[in-house]
XYZ file of C-alpha atoms in Angstrom:
229
model
C -0.113 -0.041 0.052
C 1.316 3.289 -1.014
C 0.011 6.866 0.023
C -0.600 7.838 -3.702
C -3.154 5.063 -4.507
C -4.838 5.073 -1.080
C -5.516 8.064 1.273
C -7.256 7.419 4.597
C -9.661 9.575 6.485
C -9.866 8.156 9.942
C -12.677 8.786 12.316
C -12.644 8.054 15.811
C -15.677 8.309 18.158
C -14.341 8.170 21.754
C -11.046 8.893 23.618
C -9.364 5.668 23.780
C -5.417 5.526 24.216
C -5.524 2.144 22.654
C -7.092 3.404 19.443
C -5.006 6.489 19.457
C -2.009 4.353 19.299
C -3.385 2.472 16.414
C -4.048 5.823 14.386
C -0.375 6.988 15.421
C 1.008 3.586 14.122
C -0.168 4.072 10.796
C 0.023 8.066 10.646
C 1.887 8.001 7.292
C -1.266 6.786 5.355
C -3.780 9.418 7.130
C -4.977 12.401 5.449
C -6.943 13.475 8.439
C -8.499 12.432 11.443
C -11.956 13.460 12.688
C -13.194 13.441 16.351
C -16.603 12.564 15.423
C -19.741 13.066 17.822
C -17.491 13.135 20.840
C -17.813 15.370 24.115
C -15.616 18.604 23.787
C -13.298 17.493 26.588
C -12.616 14.236 24.971
C -12.231 15.684 21.477
C -9.495 18.033 22.682
C -7.366 15.465 24.386
C -7.569 13.407 21.089
C -6.501 16.586 19.169
C -3.592 17.373 21.325
C -2.141 13.968 21.238
C -2.666 13.304 17.433
C -1.242 16.964 16.606
C 1.872 16.172 18.454
C 2.377 13.385 15.988
C 1.888 15.704 12.887
C -1.622 14.684 12.367
C -4.493 16.992 11.245
C -7.665 16.892 13.263
C -11.024 17.899 12.881
C -13.546 18.086 15.695
C -17.277 17.436 15.523
C -18.713 17.828 18.828
C -21.760 15.863 20.266
C -23.636 18.909 21.049
C -24.113 19.840 17.317
C -27.534 18.814 15.734
C -27.650 15.720 13.342
C -28.010 18.357 10.373
C -24.810 20.171 11.658
C -22.920 16.908 12.057
C -23.977 15.696 8.523
C -23.343 19.039 6.928
C -19.712 19.333 8.368
C -18.988 15.792 7.789
C -19.981 16.150 4.072
C -17.963 19.381 3.742
C -14.798 17.561 5.116
C -15.341 14.509 2.609
C -15.786 16.936 -0.190
C -11.991 18.016 0.064
C -10.952 14.126 -0.003
C -8.517 13.297 -2.908
C -10.182 10.728 -5.336
C -9.795 6.884 -4.510
C -10.086 7.465 -0.521
C -10.788 5.048 2.079
C -12.592 5.959 5.255
C -11.877 4.042 8.446
C -14.112 4.496 11.464
C -12.466 2.971 14.680
C -14.902 2.151 17.493
C -17.639 2.455 15.280
C -21.315 3.309 16.763
C -24.685 3.277 15.123
C -24.712 7.097 14.877
C -21.520 7.864 13.365
C -21.962 4.802 10.943
C -24.987 6.240 9.482
C -23.656 9.777 9.337
C -20.508 8.477 7.265
C -22.469 6.304 4.948
C -24.942 9.185 4.296
C -22.106 11.645 3.669
C -20.241 9.340 1.635
C -22.861 8.702 -0.810
C -23.022 12.510 -1.546
C -19.508 12.462 -2.560
C -19.342 8.741 -3.982
C -16.984 9.845 -6.804
C -14.332 10.363 -4.357
C -14.655 7.487 -1.978
C -13.632 3.955 -2.530
C -15.126 2.515 0.454
C -15.778 2.800 4.126
C -14.193 0.277 6.737
C -16.264 0.431 10.205
C -14.052 -1.240 12.742
C -15.659 -2.622 15.836
C -12.885 -3.094 18.290
C -14.922 -4.386 20.973
C -16.753 -7.130 19.203
C -13.729 -7.707 16.480
C -15.882 -6.902 13.579
C -15.101 -5.518 10.290
C -17.830 -4.092 8.040
C -17.061 -2.998 4.606
C -19.216 -0.591 2.625
C -18.646 -0.342 -0.947
C -19.838 3.209 -2.113
C -21.579 3.305 -5.326
C -23.819 6.035 -6.962
C -26.571 6.481 -4.700
C -30.182 6.067 -6.117
C -32.077 7.275 -3.093
C -31.928 10.672 -1.203
C -32.943 11.148 2.420
C -35.528 13.911 3.098
C -35.118 16.222 6.056
C -38.010 14.187 7.678
C -36.029 10.814 7.247
C -32.984 12.487 8.636
C -34.866 13.650 11.745
C -36.658 10.273 12.254
C -33.252 8.475 12.081
C -31.962 10.964 14.498
C -34.766 10.121 16.948
C -34.357 6.520 16.774
C -30.558 6.826 17.191
C -30.469 9.328 20.058
C -33.667 8.333 22.016
C -34.431 4.655 22.303
C -37.823 5.483 24.013
C -39.838 7.923 21.963
C -43.162 8.909 23.907
C -46.499 7.840 22.574
C -47.219 11.577 21.935
C -44.332 11.842 19.373
C -45.510 8.911 17.432
C -49.147 10.411 17.337
C -47.510 13.624 16.039
C -45.813 11.412 13.347
C -49.034 9.848 12.541
C -50.765 13.310 11.613
C -48.806 12.955 8.440
C -49.780 10.287 6.204
C -46.439 10.530 4.462
C -44.729 10.403 7.953
C -46.738 7.325 9.060
C -46.053 5.351 5.991
C -42.281 5.971 6.306
C -42.518 4.395 9.813
C -44.298 1.553 8.590
C -41.634 1.185 5.824
C -39.072 1.109 8.625
C -40.922 -1.384 10.512
C -41.445 -3.595 7.467
C -37.758 -3.679 6.576
C -37.125 -4.589 10.310
C -35.241 -1.251 10.782
C -37.121 -0.570 14.004
C -39.471 -2.813 16.091
C -42.066 -0.912 18.093
C -43.449 -2.307 21.347
C -45.888 -0.642 23.529
C -45.333 -0.577 27.339
C -47.855 1.780 28.972
C -47.662 5.167 26.993
C -44.047 4.570 25.628
C -42.865 2.874 22.317
C -39.697 1.091 22.629
C -37.690 1.144 19.579
C -35.430 -1.859 19.703
C -32.022 -1.443 18.153
C -31.140 -3.545 15.247
C -27.546 -4.387 13.976
C -25.724 -1.567 12.181
C -25.657 -3.334 8.796
C -29.331 -3.988 8.513
C -29.749 -0.455 9.368
C -27.263 0.829 6.661
C -28.990 -1.520 4.129
C -32.395 -0.261 5.022
C -31.110 3.402 4.551
C -30.771 2.801 0.926
C -34.343 1.725 0.358
C -36.275 4.585 2.529
C -37.637 5.840 -0.503
C -37.633 2.636 -2.689
C -39.055 -0.867 -2.248
C -38.038 -2.329 -5.560
C -34.495 -1.249 -6.277
C -31.396 -3.194 -5.902
C -28.840 -1.829 -3.888
C -25.125 -2.865 -3.079
C -24.457 -5.748 -0.440
C -22.691 -5.043 2.844
C -19.775 -7.690 3.395
C -19.002 -8.979 6.804
C -15.749 -10.271 8.291
C -15.729 -11.172 12.025
C -12.204 -12.819 11.649
C -10.024 -11.738 14.479
C -6.676 -12.088 12.362
C -8.088 -9.581 9.955
C -8.643 -7.030 12.919
C -5.253 -7.893 14.521
C -3.186 -7.410 10.995
C -5.244 -4.520 9.846
C -2.452 -1.905 10.910
C 0.480 -4.128 10.325
């Protein structure tokens, strides 16, 4: 692997000395590091450590709204060289979706996304192709609610139902097993599903009949162990 044919954008979602060491180990391949969706204090620690190693760091703090985080991430990806690879260390559901949406906007520059779940030793590769879908502001807000609030009050669901379009979209999400609703008293619990299923369902929020790219899995520990060798 050489820098001229692969440029990596690395994202990190929590302050973890072990993950920082991994980034520093392969810093010669890294174009920039994003401290994504982190508390301000944690992102400042990450920035201080990585900058001493000559790495460029961009901070996107957790206090920003979904739209702000998506917009900032998208503007960073817009500056990427062609044939770039995005690696997300310590992936969580929120950042996985943010990266996937932002990457489809700039599909001509990004070769693929590699999501690395260091706790479960799972690697998810997302090949990026020209998107044939778009997320409306409603869908973005709905996803934000699902991601940020496992418990959505019944009145919120009732407000969604006031719009036929909104209610149909919720039904689509349920049909595609993106969310499962259970009612306990006055609260609906939206049970989380694996990241891959949510990312796959994202591509079909506005379409029922289109074929989309498959997401490939590898849970072999040797791959994760040797990833930065």
